[in-house]
mmCIF file of C-alpha atoms in Angstrom:
data_model
loop_
_atom_site.group_PDB
_atom_site.id
_atom_site.type_symbol
_atom_site.label_atom_id
_atom_site.label_comp_id
_atom_site.label_asym_id
_atom_site.label_seq_id
_atom_site.Cartn_x
_atom_site.Cartn_y
_atom_site.Cartn_z
ATOM 1 C CA MET A 1 146.463 85.194 108.914
ATOM 2 C CA THR A 2 147.749 87.805 105.818
ATOM 3 C CA ASP A 3 146.086 90.183 103.702
ATOM 4 C CA PHE A 4 146.607 87.444 101.506
ATOM 5 C CA GLU A 5 145.527 84.185 102.684
ATOM 6 C CA TYR A 6 142.422 86.636 104.244
ATOM 7 C CA TYR A 7 141.461 88.104 101.052
ATOM 8 C CA GLU A 8 142.455 84.794 98.178
ATOM 9 C CA ASN A 9 140.205 82.955 100.145
ATOM 10 C CA SER A 10 137.722 81.144 98.333
ATOM 11 C CA GLY A 11 136.364 77.776 99.616
ATOM 12 C CA VAL A 12 134.112 75.568 98.292
ATOM 13 C CA SER A 13 131.287 76.701 100.215
ATOM 14 C CA PRO A 14 130.860 80.427 101.947
ATOM 15 C CA LYS A 15 131.274 78.297 105.180
ATOM 16 C CA ASP A 16 135.165 77.433 104.010
ATOM 17 C CA ASP A 17 135.357 80.822 103.603
ATOM 18 C CA ASN A 18 136.721 83.425 106.273
ATOM 19 C CA TRP A 19 135.161 86.603 104.662
ATOM 20 C CA GLY A 20 133.920 88.700 107.917
ATOM 21 C CA ASN A 21 134.637 85.865 110.152
ATOM 22 C CA TYR A 22 136.244 88.409 113.074
ATOM 23 C CA GLN A 23 133.396 90.571 113.853
ATOM 24 C CA TYR A 24 132.567 86.216 115.770
ATOM 25 C CA VAL A 25 133.828 84.971 118.617
ATOM 26 C CA LEU A 26 133.328 81.432 118.684
ATOM 27 C CA LEU A 27 130.738 80.073 121.585
ATOM 28 C CA LYS A 28 133.901 77.759 123.123
ATOM 29 C CA ASP A 29 135.853 79.709 123.610
ATOM 30 C CA ILE A 30 133.480 82.626 125.347
ATOM 31 C CA ILE A 31 132.642 78.993 127.382
ATOM 32 C CA ASN A 32 136.403 78.681 127.617
ATOM 33 C CA ASN A 33 137.225 82.608 128.969
ATOM 34 C CA PHE A 34 133.985 83.001 131.696
ATOM 35 C CA TYR A 35 136.470 79.843 133.766
ATOM 36 C CA MET A 36 139.361 81.432 132.615
ATOM 37 C CA MET A 37 138.409 84.971 133.951
ATOM 38 C CA TYR A 38 134.681 83.895 136.443
ATOM 39 C CA VAL A 39 136.663 80.556 138.003
ATOM 40 C CA GLY A 40 138.076 79.534 140.406
ATOM 41 C CA ASP A 41 139.290 80.246 144.340
ATOM 42 C CA ASP A 42 139.929 83.248 144.010
ATOM 43 C CA LYS A 43 137.094 83.747 142.190
ATOM 44 C CA VAL A 44 133.143 84.702 143.216
ATOM 45 C CA ILE A 45 132.110 81.609 141.548
ATOM 46 C CA ASN A 46 135.095 79.304 143.348
ATOM 47 C CA ASP A 47 133.239 75.869 141.004
ATOM 48 C CA CYS A 48 130.641 75.190 138.682
ATOM 49 C CA LYS A 49 129.753 71.971 135.836
ATOM 50 C CA ARG A 50 130.687 72.967 132.395
ATOM 51 C CA TYR A 51 127.785 71.513 131.393
ATOM 52 C CA GLU A 52 126.679 74.799 133.734
ATOM 53 C CA VAL A 53 128.014 77.463 131.848
ATOM 54 C CA ILE A 54 127.110 75.593 128.739
ATOM 55 C CA PHE A 55 123.472 76.022 128.971
ATOM 56 C CA HIS A 56 123.756 79.558 130.248
ATOM 57 C CA ALA A 57 126.197 80.558 127.531
ATOM 58 C CA LYS A 58 122.740 78.982 124.798
ATOM 59 C CA ARG A 59 120.382 80.392 127.123
ATOM 60 C CA GLY A 60 121.809 84.414 126.826
ATOM 61 C CA LEU A 61 122.664 83.697 123.235
ATOM 62 C CA GLN A 62 119.542 82.783 123.112
ATOM 63 C CA GLU A 63 118.160 86.265 124.521
ATOM 64 C CA LEU A 64 120.360 87.553 122.688
ATOM 65 C CA ASN A 65 118.523 87.082 119.408
ATOM 66 C CA TYR A 66 115.113 87.895 120.685
ATOM 67 C CA ASP A 67 115.273 90.664 121.756
ATOM 68 C CA VAL A 68 119.037 92.731 120.344
ATOM 69 C CA ALA A 69 120.769 90.834 117.373
ATOM 70 C CA LYS A 70 117.277 89.883 115.759
ATOM 71 C CA GLU A 71 119.270 88.433 112.388
ATOM 72 C CA ILE A 72 117.146 87.728 109.583
ATOM 73 C CA LYS A 73 117.106 84.200 107.818
ATOM 74 C CA ALA A 74 115.824 83.820 104.508
ATOM 75 C CA LEU A 75 114.209 80.838 102.895
ATOM 76 C CA GLU A 76 112.990 80.716 99.451
ATOM 77 C CA LEU A 77 110.670 77.610 98.482
ATOM 78 C CA ASP A 78 108.790 77.061 94.998
ATOM 79 C CA LEU A 79 104.768 76.474 96.332
ATOM 80 C CA PRO A 80 103.502 73.105 95.258
ATOM 81 C CA ASP A 81 99.863 72.229 94.392
ATOM 82 C CA ASN A 82 98.506 71.545 97.892
ATOM 83 C CA LEU A 83 99.677 74.875 98.669
ATOM 84 C CA GLN A 84 101.198 73.698 101.910
ATOM 85 C CA LEU A 85 105.302 74.429 103.008
ATOM 86 C CA PRO A 86 107.666 73.313 105.535
ATOM 87 C CA ILE A 87 108.546 75.674 108.840
ATOM 88 C CA PRO A 88 112.127 76.163 107.881
ATOM 89 C CA LYS A 89 114.252 74.094 110.893
ATOM 90 C CA ASP A 90 115.553 77.027 113.640
ATOM 91 C CA TYR A 91 111.915 78.607 113.422
ATOM 92 C CA VAL A 92 110.633 81.009 116.213
ATOM 93 C CA ASN A 93 109.092 83.756 114.463
ATOM 94 C CA TYR A 94 108.296 84.896 110.766
ATOM 95 C CA VAL A 95 109.499 88.871 110.052
ATOM 96 C CA ARG A 96 108.008 89.144 106.893
ATOM 97 C CA ILE A 97 106.254 86.623 103.836
ATOM 98 C CA SER A 98 106.167 87.225 100.250
ATOM 99 C CA TRP A 99 106.403 85.766 97.020
ATOM 100 C CA VAL A 100 108.678 86.884 94.130
ATOM 101 C CA ASP A 101 107.375 89.186 91.168
ATOM 102 C CA GLU A 102 109.287 88.534 87.468
ATOM 103 C CA ASP A 103 111.414 91.856 88.603
ATOM 104 C CA GLY A 104 112.152 89.968 92.161
ATOM 105 C CA LYS A 105 110.453 92.471 93.847
ATOM 106 C CA PHE A 106 109.163 91.163 97.137
ATOM 107 C CA ARG A 107 105.348 90.865 97.492
ATOM 108 C CA PRO A 108 104.167 90.756 101.134
ATOM 109 C CA ILE A 109 101.896 87.817 101.931
ATOM 110 C CA MET A 110 99.377 89.011 104.941
ATOM 111 C CA GLN A 111 98.685 85.714 107.504
ATOM 112 C CA ASN A 112 94.848 85.384 107.419
ATOM 113 C CA ASN A 113 93.343 85.101 110.927
ATOM 114 C CA GLN A 114 89.892 83.905 110.094
ATOM 115 C CA SER A 115 90.252 80.887 109.121
ATOM 116 C CA GLY A 116 92.897 77.706 109.940
ATOM 117 C CA ILE A 117 94.494 74.056 109.586
ATOM 118 C CA VAL A 118 91.908 71.645 110.596
ATOM 119 C CA THR A 119 91.949 67.514 111.706
ATOM 120 C CA ALA A 120 88.694 66.255 109.567
ATOM 121 C CA TYR A 121 88.092 62.634 111.271
ATOM 122 C CA LEU A 122 86.523 60.109 109.115
ATOM 123 C CA GLN A 123 82.843 59.140 110.298
ATOM 124 C CA ASP A 124 80.397 56.557 108.667
ATOM 125 C CA ASN A 125 77.106 57.748 108.000
ATOM 126 C CA GLN A 126 75.791 57.244 111.922
ATOM 127 C CA TYR A 127 78.692 60.644 112.094
ATOM 128 C CA ASN A 128 79.822 58.380 114.899
ATOM 129 C CA ILE A 129 83.962 58.390 114.315
ATOM 130 C CA LEU A 130 86.140 56.079 112.796
ATOM 131 C CA PHE A 131 88.985 54.534 114.170
ATOM 132 C CA ASP A 132 91.777 52.312 113.138
ATOM 133 C CA ASN A 133 92.901 48.673 115.146
ATOM 134 C CA ASN A 134 95.470 50.777 117.435
ATOM 135 C CA GLY A 135 92.402 52.784 118.799
ATOM 136 C CA GLU A 136 93.160 55.938 115.960
ATOM 137 C CA ALA A 137 90.839 58.246 114.771
ATOM 138 C CA LEU A 138 90.511 57.846 111.202
ATOM 139 C CA GLU A 139 92.108 61.825 109.082
ATOM 140 C CA GLY A 140 90.993 62.685 106.323
ATOM 141 C CA THR A 141 90.360 65.465 103.703
ATOM 142 C CA SER A 142 88.994 68.167 105.872
ATOM 143 C CA THR A 143 86.435 70.936 103.823
ATOM 144 C CA THR A 144 88.524 73.557 104.841
ATOM 145 C CA GLU A 145 91.249 72.382 103.196
ATOM 146 C CA ILE A 146 89.229 71.901 100.236
ATOM 147 C CA ASN A 147 87.373 74.907 99.951
ATOM 148 C CA SER A 148 90.503 77.302 100.383
ATOM 149 C CA LYS A 149 91.736 75.010 96.816
ATOM 150 C CA ASN A 150 88.898 75.918 95.006
ATOM 151 C CA PRO A 151 88.146 79.495 96.308
ATOM 152 C CA LYS A 152 83.981 80.909 95.130
ATOM 153 C CA SER A 153 84.001 83.757 92.846
ATOM 154 C CA THR A 154 81.107 85.048 93.862
ATOM 155 C CA SER A 155 78.593 85.648 96.900
ATOM 156 C CA LEU A 156 75.291 85.789 97.078
ATOM 157 C CA ASN A 157 73.319 88.734 98.825
ATOM 158 C CA ASP A 158 70.750 88.303 101.185
ATOM 159 C CA ASP A 159 68.123 89.585 97.803
ATOM 160 C CA GLY A 160 69.716 86.716 96.266
ATOM 161 C CA SER A 161 71.607 89.113 93.943
ATOM 162 C CA ALA A 162 75.503 88.164 93.109
ATOM 163 C CA TYR A 163 78.495 90.329 93.615
ATOM 164 C CA GLN A 164 81.824 89.782 93.375
ATOM 165 C CA TYR A 165 83.700 88.570 96.240
ATOM 166 C CA GLY A 166 86.887 91.856 96.948
ATOM 167 C CA SER A 167 84.957 94.342 95.537
ATOM 168 C CA ARG A 168 83.834 97.017 96.594
ATOM 169 C CA PHE A 169 80.868 95.730 99.070
ATOM 170 C CA GLY A 170 81.916 92.868 99.398
ATOM 171 C CA ILE A 171 85.491 92.870 100.798
ATOM 172 C CA ASP A 172 87.068 92.117 104.053
ATOM 173 C CA GLY A 173 89.319 94.317 105.112
ATOM 174 C CA LYS A 174 91.264 92.402 107.405
ATOM 175 C CA THR A 175 92.476 90.632 104.790
ATOM 176 C CA ALA A 176 92.120 92.846 101.439
ATOM 177 C CA ASN A 177 95.803 91.927 99.855
ATOM 178 C CA GLN A 178 96.372 91.589 96.096
ATOM 179 C CA ASN A 179 99.031 89.463 97.144
ATOM 180 C CA GLY A 180 97.287 86.478 98.649
ATOM 181 C CA THR A 181 97.752 85.256 102.678
ATOM 182 C CA PHE A 182 99.083 82.430 104.931
ATOM 183 C CA ILE A 183 97.975 81.096 107.943
ATOM 184 C CA ILE A 184 100.454 78.694 109.913
ATOM 185 C CA ASN A 185 100.406 75.115 111.756
ATOM 186 C CA LYS A 186 102.558 75.409 114.540
ATOM 187 C CA ASN A 187 101.544 71.640 115.941
ATOM 188 C CA LEU A 188 101.695 70.519 112.429
ATOM 189 C CA GLY A 189 104.843 72.471 111.514
ATOM 190 C CA VAL A 190 103.288 73.816 108.285
ATOM 191 C CA MET A 191 102.457 76.856 105.868
ATOM 192 C CA ARG A 192 99.233 77.256 104.009
ATOM 193 C CA PHE A 193 98.840 79.596 101.063
ATOM 194 C CA SER A 194 95.697 80.650 99.411
ATOM 195 C CA SER A 195 94.999 79.129 95.832
ATOM 196 C CA ASP A 196 96.400 82.524 93.823
ATOM 197 C CA LEU A 197 99.464 81.869 94.922
ATOM 198 C CA ILE A 198 100.101 78.071 93.670
ATOM 199 C CA GLY A 199 102.962 77.830 91.241
ATOM 200 C CA ARG A 200 104.201 81.294 92.914
ATOM 201 C CA THR A 201 108.558 81.909 94.240
ATOM 202 C CA ILE A 202 107.772 82.587 98.020
ATOM 203 C CA VAL A 203 109.984 84.399 101.263
ATOM 204 C CA ILE A 204 109.707 82.628 104.212
ATOM 205 C CA GLU A 205 112.146 85.978 105.826
ATOM 206 C CA TYR A 206 112.105 84.776 110.242
ATOM 207 C CA VAL A 207 114.390 84.956 113.252
ATOM 208 C CA SER A 208 116.310 82.144 114.438
ATOM 209 C CA ASP A 209 117.383 81.003 118.324
ATOM 210 C CA GLY A 210 121.044 81.298 116.367
ATOM 211 C CA LEU A 211 122.441 77.350 117.707
ATOM 212 C CA SER A 212 119.814 75.608 115.301
ATOM 213 C CA ASP A 213 121.888 72.726 116.587
ATOM 214 C CA LEU A 214 124.991 73.278 115.928
ATOM 215 C CA SER A 215 127.970 72.783 119.231
ATOM 216 C CA GLU A 216 129.459 75.233 120.789
ATOM 217 C CA ASN A 217 133.150 74.734 118.585
ATOM 218 C CA GLU A 218 130.597 75.571 116.055
ATOM 219 C CA THR A 219 127.976 78.949 116.981
ATOM 220 C CA LYS A 220 129.285 82.364 116.876
ATOM 221 C CA VAL A 221 128.894 85.206 118.700
ATOM 222 C CA ASN A 222 129.121 88.716 117.605
ATOM 223 C CA LYS A 223 132.106 90.651 119.749
ATOM 224 C CA LEU A 224 129.794 93.421 120.493
ATOM 225 C CA ALA A 225 127.980 90.767 122.783
ATOM 226 C CA GLU A 226 130.903 88.913 124.140
ATOM 227 C CA LYS A 227 130.469 90.853 127.534
ATOM 228 C CA PHE A 228 127.178 90.787 127.563
ATOM 229 C CA LEU A 229 126.658 86.596 127.763
ATOM 230 C CA TYR A 230 130.186 87.110 130.236
ATOM 231 C CA HIS A 231 127.855 88.828 132.784
ATOM 232 C CA PHE A 232 124.273 87.009 131.260
ATOM 233 C CA ILE A 233 126.302 83.089 132.882
ATOM 234 C CA LYS A 234 127.713 84.754 135.889
ATOM 235 C CA TYR A 235 123.892 86.359 136.729
ATOM 236 C CA GLU A 236 122.173 83.422 136.021
ATOM 237 C CA ILE A 237 125.377 80.679 138.009
ATOM 238 C CA LEU A 238 124.706 83.012 141.394
ATOM 239 C CA THR A 239 120.974 83.293 141.336
ATOM 240 C CA ASN A 240 120.818 79.538 141.152
ATOM 241 C CA LYS A 241 124.187 78.414 143.337
ATOM 242 C CA PHE A 242 123.398 77.764 146.923
ATOM 243 C CA GLY A 243 124.815 79.278 149.587
ATOM 244 C CA ILE A 244 125.741 83.333 147.583
ATOM 245 C CA GLN A 245 125.514 86.049 150.142
ATOM 246 C CA GLU A 246 122.207 87.755 148.120
ATOM 247 C CA TYR A 247 124.565 91.164 147.837
ATOM 248 C CA ILE A 248 126.913 89.542 145.552
ATOM 249 C CA VAL A 249 123.539 88.263 143.585
ATOM 250 C CA GLN A 250 122.308 92.366 143.543
ATOM 251 C CA ARG A 251 125.430 93.037 142.303
ATOM 252 C CA ALA A 252 125.660 90.733 139.722
ATOM 253 C CA LYS A 253 122.479 91.863 138.268
ATOM 254 C CA THR A 254 123.418 95.476 138.220
ATOM 255 C CA GLU A 255 125.916 94.387 136.271
ATOM 256 C CA PHE A 256 124.630 92.302 133.523
ATOM 257 C CA ARG A 257 121.732 95.036 133.410
ATOM 258 C CA ALA A 258 123.778 97.578 132.336
ATOM 259 C CA ILE A 259 125.632 95.218 130.132
ATOM 260 C CA ARG A 260 122.402 94.438 128.635
ATOM 261 C CA ASN A 261 121.602 97.568 127.872
ATOM 262 C CA ASN A 262 125.057 98.626 126.413
ATOM 263 C CA THR A 263 125.118 95.907 124.143
ATOM 264 C CA LYS A 264 121.263 97.078 122.926
ATOM 265 C CA ILE A 265 122.500 100.068 121.696
ATOM 266 C CA ARG A 266 125.507 98.997 120.278
ATOM 267 C CA MET A 267 123.916 96.980 118.550
ATOM 268 C CA MET A 268 121.342 98.729 117.207
ATOM 269 C CA GLY A 269 123.316 100.420 114.671
ATOM 270 C CA VAL A 270 121.142 103.583 114.354
ATOM 271 C CA ARG A 271 123.589 106.041 112.611
ATOM 272 C CA TYR A 272 123.985 109.763 111.749
ATOM 273 C CA ASP A 273 122.994 109.147 107.662
ATOM 274 C CA GLU A 274 120.384 107.228 108.333
ATOM 275 C CA ILE A 275 117.907 108.845 110.098
ATOM 276 C CA LEU A 276 118.636 112.264 108.238
ATOM 277 C CA GLN A 277 117.245 110.731 105.023
ATOM 278 C CA SER A 278 114.010 109.143 106.784
ATOM 279 C CA MET A 279 113.465 113.122 108.712
ATOM 280 C CA ARG A 280 113.722 114.522 104.973
ATOM 281 C CA GLY A 281 110.436 116.107 103.930
ATOM 282 C CA GLY A 282 108.826 115.055 107.121
ATOM 283 C CA SER A 283 108.193 118.352 106.837
ATOM 284 C CA ASN A 284 106.476 119.242 103.448
ATOM 285 C CA TRP A 285 102.586 119.739 103.124
ATOM 286 C CA ILE A 286 100.311 117.430 102.054
ATOM 287 C CA LYS A 287 98.466 118.453 98.952
#
Protein backbone atom coordinates (compact mmCIF):
# COMPACT_ATOMS: atom_id res chain seq x y z
CA MET A 1 0.00 0.00 0.00
CA THR A 2 1.36 3.39 -0.98
CA ASP A 3 1.24 6.47 1.21
CA PHE A 4 -1.43 7.92 -1.07
CA GLU A 5 -3.63 4.83 -0.74
CA TYR A 6 -3.27 4.88 3.03
CA TYR A 7 -3.91 8.57 3.74
CA GLU A 8 -6.58 9.08 1.09
CA ASN A 9 -8.52 5.99 2.11
CA SER A 10 -11.80 7.17 3.61
CA GLY A 11 -14.19 4.26 3.58
CA VAL A 12 -17.92 4.38 4.14
CA SER A 13 -17.39 3.32 7.76
CA PRO A 14 -14.34 3.25 10.09
CA LYS A 15 -14.15 -0.53 9.54
CA ASP A 16 -13.36 0.11 5.86
CA ASP A 17 -10.44 2.42 6.63
CA ASN A 18 -6.84 1.26 6.83
CA TRP A 19 -5.88 3.95 9.33
CA GLY A 20 -4.07 2.38 12.29
CA ASN A 21 -4.27 -1.19 10.98
CA TYR A 22 -0.49 -1.62 10.79
CA GLN A 23 -0.29 -2.03 14.56
CA TYR A 24 -2.44 -5.17 14.36
CA VAL A 25 -2.15 -8.67 12.94
CA LEU A 26 -5.14 -10.90 12.25
CA LEU A 27 -5.69 -13.89 14.50
CA LYS A 28 -5.93 -16.03 11.35
CA ASP A 29 -2.35 -15.11 10.43
CA ILE A 30 -1.11 -15.93 13.93
CA ILE A 31 -2.69 -19.39 13.69
CA ASN A 32 -1.17 -20.01 10.26
CA ASN A 33 2.25 -18.80 11.42
CA PHE A 34 2.04 -21.06 14.47
CA TYR A 35 1.57 -24.11 12.25
CA MET A 36 4.49 -23.02 10.06
CA MET A 37 6.95 -22.40 12.93
CA TYR A 38 5.93 -24.77 15.74
CA VAL A 39 4.15 -27.80 14.21
CA GLY A 40 5.82 -30.51 12.11
CA ASP A 41 7.81 -33.74 12.11
CA ASP A 42 11.00 -31.96 13.15
CA LYS A 43 9.29 -29.68 15.71
CA VAL A 44 8.40 -30.08 19.39
CA ILE A 45 4.72 -30.43 18.44
CA ASN A 46 4.51 -33.07 15.73
CA ASP A 47 0.77 -32.76 15.15
CA CYS A 48 -2.30 -30.93 16.50
CA LYS A 49 -5.78 -30.14 15.26
CA ARG A 50 -6.57 -26.68 13.97
CA TYR A 51 -9.57 -26.31 16.28
CA GLU A 52 -7.22 -26.86 19.24
CA VAL A 53 -4.96 -24.03 18.10
CA ILE A 54 -7.97 -21.74 17.53
CA PHE A 55 -9.31 -22.52 21.01
CA HIS A 56 -6.02 -21.77 22.78
CA ALA A 57 -5.43 -18.69 20.62
CA LYS A 58 -8.78 -17.22 21.66
CA ARG A 59 -8.16 -18.12 25.30
CA GLY A 60 -4.77 -16.41 25.12
CA LEU A 61 -6.36 -13.33 23.58
CA GLN A 62 -8.89 -13.20 26.41
CA GLU A 63 -6.16 -13.41 29.05
CA LEU A 64 -4.25 -10.72 27.21
CA ASN A 65 -7.21 -8.33 27.22
CA TYR A 66 -7.96 -8.97 30.89
CA ASP A 67 -4.43 -8.47 32.23
CA VAL A 68 -2.42 -6.44 29.73
CA ALA A 69 -4.16 -4.78 26.81
CA LYS A 70 -7.27 -3.54 28.65
CA GLU A 71 -8.59 -1.74 25.60
CA ILE A 72 -11.57 0.05 27.11
CA LYS A 73 -14.77 0.37 25.11
CA ALA A 74 -17.44 3.01 25.72
CA LEU A 75 -21.15 2.96 24.95
CA GLU A 76 -23.43 6.02 25.14
CA LEU A 77 -27.16 5.57 25.78
CA ASP A 78 -30.03 7.79 26.93
CA LEU A 79 -31.65 6.57 30.15
CA PRO A 80 -35.35 5.74 29.57
CA ASP A 81 -38.23 6.14 32.02
CA ASN A 82 -37.79 2.64 33.45
CA LEU A 83 -34.30 3.70 34.65
CA GLN A 84 -32.81 0.55 33.11
CA LEU A 85 -30.17 -0.08 30.42
CA PRO A 86 -28.95 -3.37 28.94
CA ILE A 87 -25.38 -4.48 29.58
CA PRO A 88 -23.29 -4.12 26.35
CA LYS A 89 -23.10 -7.21 24.15
CA ASP A 90 -19.37 -7.88 24.69
CA TYR A 91 -19.32 -6.67 28.32
CA VAL A 92 -17.02 -8.46 30.80
CA ASN A 93 -16.59 -5.88 33.56
CA TYR A 94 -17.19 -2.16 33.90
CA VAL A 95 -14.47 0.46 34.30
CA ARG A 96 -16.58 3.56 34.92
CA ILE A 97 -20.25 4.55 34.60
CA SER A 98 -20.94 8.25 34.08
CA TRP A 99 -23.52 10.73 32.85
CA VAL A 100 -22.65 13.58 30.49
CA ASP A 101 -23.29 17.16 31.59
CA GLU A 102 -23.95 20.23 29.42
CA ASP A 103 -20.21 20.83 28.94
CA GLY A 104 -19.56 17.28 27.73
CA LYS A 105 -17.78 16.29 30.95
CA PHE A 106 -18.25 12.87 32.52
CA ARG A 107 -19.87 12.78 35.96
CA PRO A 108 -18.97 9.42 37.60
CA ILE A 109 -21.88 7.43 39.03
CA MET A 110 -21.28 5.24 42.08
CA GLN A 111 -22.45 1.64 42.39
CA ASN A 112 -25.01 1.09 45.13
CA ASN A 113 -24.42 -2.25 46.84
CA GLN A 114 -27.17 -1.69 49.42
CA SER A 115 -30.02 -2.47 47.05
CA GLY A 116 -30.52 -4.84 44.18
CA ILE A 117 -32.80 -5.87 41.34
CA VAL A 118 -35.14 -8.43 42.84
CA THR A 119 -37.78 -10.79 41.45
CA ALA A 120 -41.28 -10.38 42.91
CA TYR A 121 -43.72 -13.33 42.72
CA LEU A 122 -47.45 -12.65 42.67
CA GLN A 123 -49.39 -13.90 45.71
CA ASP A 124 -53.05 -14.30 46.61
CA ASN A 125 -54.70 -12.90 49.73
CA GLN A 126 -53.44 -15.96 51.65
CA TYR A 127 -49.83 -15.18 50.60
CA ASN A 128 -49.66 -18.26 48.37
CA ILE A 129 -47.52 -17.90 45.25
CA LEU A 130 -49.51 -17.86 42.00
CA PHE A 131 -48.51 -20.04 39.03
CA ASP A 132 -49.36 -20.11 35.34
CA ASN A 133 -50.60 -23.13 33.37
CA ASN A 134 -47.01 -24.37 32.91
CA GLY A 135 -46.31 -24.35 36.62
CA GLU A 136 -44.07 -21.26 36.46
CA ALA A 137 -44.41 -18.60 39.16
CA LEU A 138 -46.10 -15.40 38.02
CA GLU A 139 -43.95 -12.29 38.39
CA GLY A 140 -44.96 -8.72 39.19
CA THR A 141 -43.32 -5.37 39.86
CA SER A 142 -41.23 -5.46 43.02
CA THR A 143 -41.62 -2.95 45.86
CA THR A 144 -37.89 -2.25 45.56
CA GLU A 145 -38.34 -1.11 41.97
CA ILE A 146 -41.39 1.03 42.78
CA ASN A 147 -39.70 2.77 45.71
CA SER A 148 -36.46 3.35 43.78
CA LYS A 149 -38.40 5.17 41.06
CA ASN A 150 -40.29 7.27 43.63
CA PRO A 151 -37.81 7.93 46.46
CA LYS A 152 -38.93 9.84 49.54
CA SER A 153 -36.92 12.96 50.22
CA THR A 154 -37.40 12.95 53.99
CA SER A 155 -37.19 10.48 56.83
CA LEU A 156 -38.18 10.57 60.47
CA ASN A 157 -35.88 10.67 63.46
CA ASP A 158 -36.59 8.61 66.56
CA ASP A 159 -38.43 11.56 68.10
CA GLY A 160 -40.64 11.97 65.02
CA SER A 161 -38.91 15.05 63.64
CA ALA A 162 -38.00 15.08 59.96
CA TYR A 163 -34.59 15.56 58.40
CA GLN A 164 -33.60 15.87 54.81
CA TYR A 165 -31.97 12.67 53.59
CA GLY A 166 -28.49 13.55 52.44
CA SER A 167 -28.05 16.25 55.05
CA ARG A 168 -25.27 16.15 57.62
CA PHE A 169 -27.05 13.77 60.00
CA GLY A 170 -28.79 11.67 57.34
CA ILE A 171 -26.13 11.08 54.76
CA ASP A 172 -24.92 7.58 53.93
CA GLY A 173 -21.19 7.74 53.31
CA LYS A 174 -21.19 4.67 51.07
CA THR A 175 -23.50 6.30 48.53
CA ALA A 176 -22.70 9.96 49.18
CA ASN A 177 -22.55 11.14 45.59
CA GLN A 178 -24.53 13.91 43.92
CA ASN A 179 -24.11 12.21 40.54
CA GLY A 180 -26.52 9.37 41.35
CA THR A 181 -26.07 5.62 41.78
CA PHE A 182 -26.54 2.41 39.80
CA ILE A 183 -26.82 -1.32 40.41
CA ILE A 184 -26.05 -4.26 38.12
CA ASN A 185 -27.96 -7.51 37.73
CA LYS A 186 -25.71 -9.83 35.74
CA ASN A 187 -28.36 -12.56 35.53
CA LEU A 188 -30.87 -10.24 33.87
CA GLY A 189 -28.12 -8.44 31.95
CA VAL A 190 -29.25 -4.94 32.96
CA MET A 191 -28.07 -1.86 34.83
CA ARG A 192 -30.59 0.14 36.85
CA PHE A 193 -30.02 3.75 37.82
CA SER A 194 -31.38 6.06 40.52
CA SER A 195 -34.39 8.22 39.67
CA ASP A 196 -32.42 11.49 39.69
CA LEU A 197 -30.70 10.35 36.47
CA ILE A 198 -33.83 9.93 34.36
CA GLY A 199 -33.37 11.46 30.90
CA ARG A 200 -29.59 11.72 31.32
CA THR A 201 -27.11 10.49 28.74
CA ILE A 202 -25.23 7.57 30.29
CA VAL A 203 -21.75 6.46 29.21
CA ILE A 204 -20.72 2.89 30.06
CA GLU A 205 -16.96 2.32 29.90
CA TYR A 206 -16.14 -1.37 30.06
CA VAL A 207 -13.58 -4.09 29.35
CA SER A 208 -14.25 -6.67 26.63
CA ASP A 209 -12.47 -9.95 25.93
CA GLY A 210 -11.52 -8.83 22.43
CA LEU A 211 -13.53 -11.51 20.64
CA SER A 212 -17.17 -10.40 20.48
CA ASP A 213 -18.36 -13.22 18.21
CA LEU A 214 -15.67 -12.40 15.62
CA SER A 215 -13.98 -15.11 13.58
CA GLU A 216 -10.21 -15.48 13.28
CA ASN A 217 -10.48 -13.64 9.94
CA GLU A 218 -11.74 -10.51 11.73
CA THR A 219 -10.14 -10.58 15.18
CA LYS A 220 -7.13 -8.27 15.48
CA VAL A 221 -4.14 -8.70 17.81
CA ASN A 222 -1.65 -5.97 18.64
CA LYS A 223 1.78 -6.80 17.22
CA LEU A 224 3.36 -6.23 20.63
CA ALA A 225 1.43 -9.29 21.86
CA GLU A 226 2.02 -11.55 18.86
CA LYS A 227 4.90 -13.50 20.43
CA PHE A 228 2.92 -13.88 23.65
CA LEU A 229 0.17 -15.72 21.78
CA TYR A 230 2.63 -18.08 20.06
CA HIS A 231 4.13 -19.15 23.37
CA PHE A 232 0.75 -19.32 25.10
CA ILE A 233 -0.60 -21.69 22.44
CA LYS A 234 2.56 -23.82 22.50
CA TYR A 235 2.56 -24.13 26.28
CA GLU A 236 -1.14 -25.01 26.50
CA ILE A 237 -0.88 -27.66 23.76
CA LEU A 238 2.23 -29.28 25.28
CA THR A 239 0.60 -29.26 28.73
CA ASN A 240 -2.46 -31.16 27.47
CA LYS A 241 -0.69 -33.44 25.00
CA PHE A 242 -0.01 -37.07 25.96
CA GLY A 243 3.55 -38.40 25.89
CA ILE A 244 5.41 -35.08 26.10
CA GLN A 245 8.45 -35.23 28.37
CA GLU A 246 8.16 -33.12 31.50
CA TYR A 247 11.32 -31.08 30.91
CA ILE A 248 9.90 -29.92 27.56
CA VAL A 249 6.70 -28.77 29.26
CA GLN A 250 8.66 -26.95 31.97
CA ARG A 251 10.86 -25.24 29.40
CA ALA A 252 7.76 -24.08 27.50
CA LYS A 253 6.30 -22.81 30.77
CA THR A 254 9.44 -20.82 31.60
CA GLU A 255 9.55 -19.29 28.12
CA PHE A 256 5.86 -18.40 28.25
CA ARG A 257 6.17 -16.63 31.62
CA ALA A 258 9.18 -14.62 30.44
CA ILE A 259 7.39 -13.55 27.26
CA ARG A 260 4.27 -12.69 29.24
CA ASN A 261 6.23 -10.37 31.54
CA ASN A 262 7.94 -8.70 28.57
CA THR A 263 4.59 -8.22 26.86
CA LYS A 264 3.13 -6.55 29.95
CA ILE A 265 6.07 -4.14 30.09
CA ARG A 266 5.78 -3.35 26.39
CA MET A 267 2.05 -2.76 26.44
CA MET A 268 1.92 -0.77 29.67
CA GLY A 269 3.02 2.27 27.68
CA VAL A 270 4.81 3.94 30.59
CA ARG A 271 6.36 7.20 29.35
CA TYR A 272 8.97 9.34 31.06
CA ASP A 273 7.22 12.65 30.40
CA GLU A 274 3.94 11.37 31.87
CA ILE A 275 5.70 10.16 35.03
CA LEU A 276 7.47 13.51 35.34
CA GLN A 277 4.21 15.39 34.89
CA SER A 278 2.45 13.35 37.60
CA MET A 279 5.33 13.95 40.05
CA ARG A 280 5.36 17.72 39.63
CA GLY A 281 4.16 19.44 42.71
CA GLY A 282 4.33 16.26 44.76
CA SER A 283 6.76 17.86 47.24
CA ASN A 284 4.80 21.08 47.71
CA TRP A 285 3.66 21.89 51.21
CA ILE A 286 -0.08 21.86 51.77
CA LYS A 287 -1.01 24.98 53.73
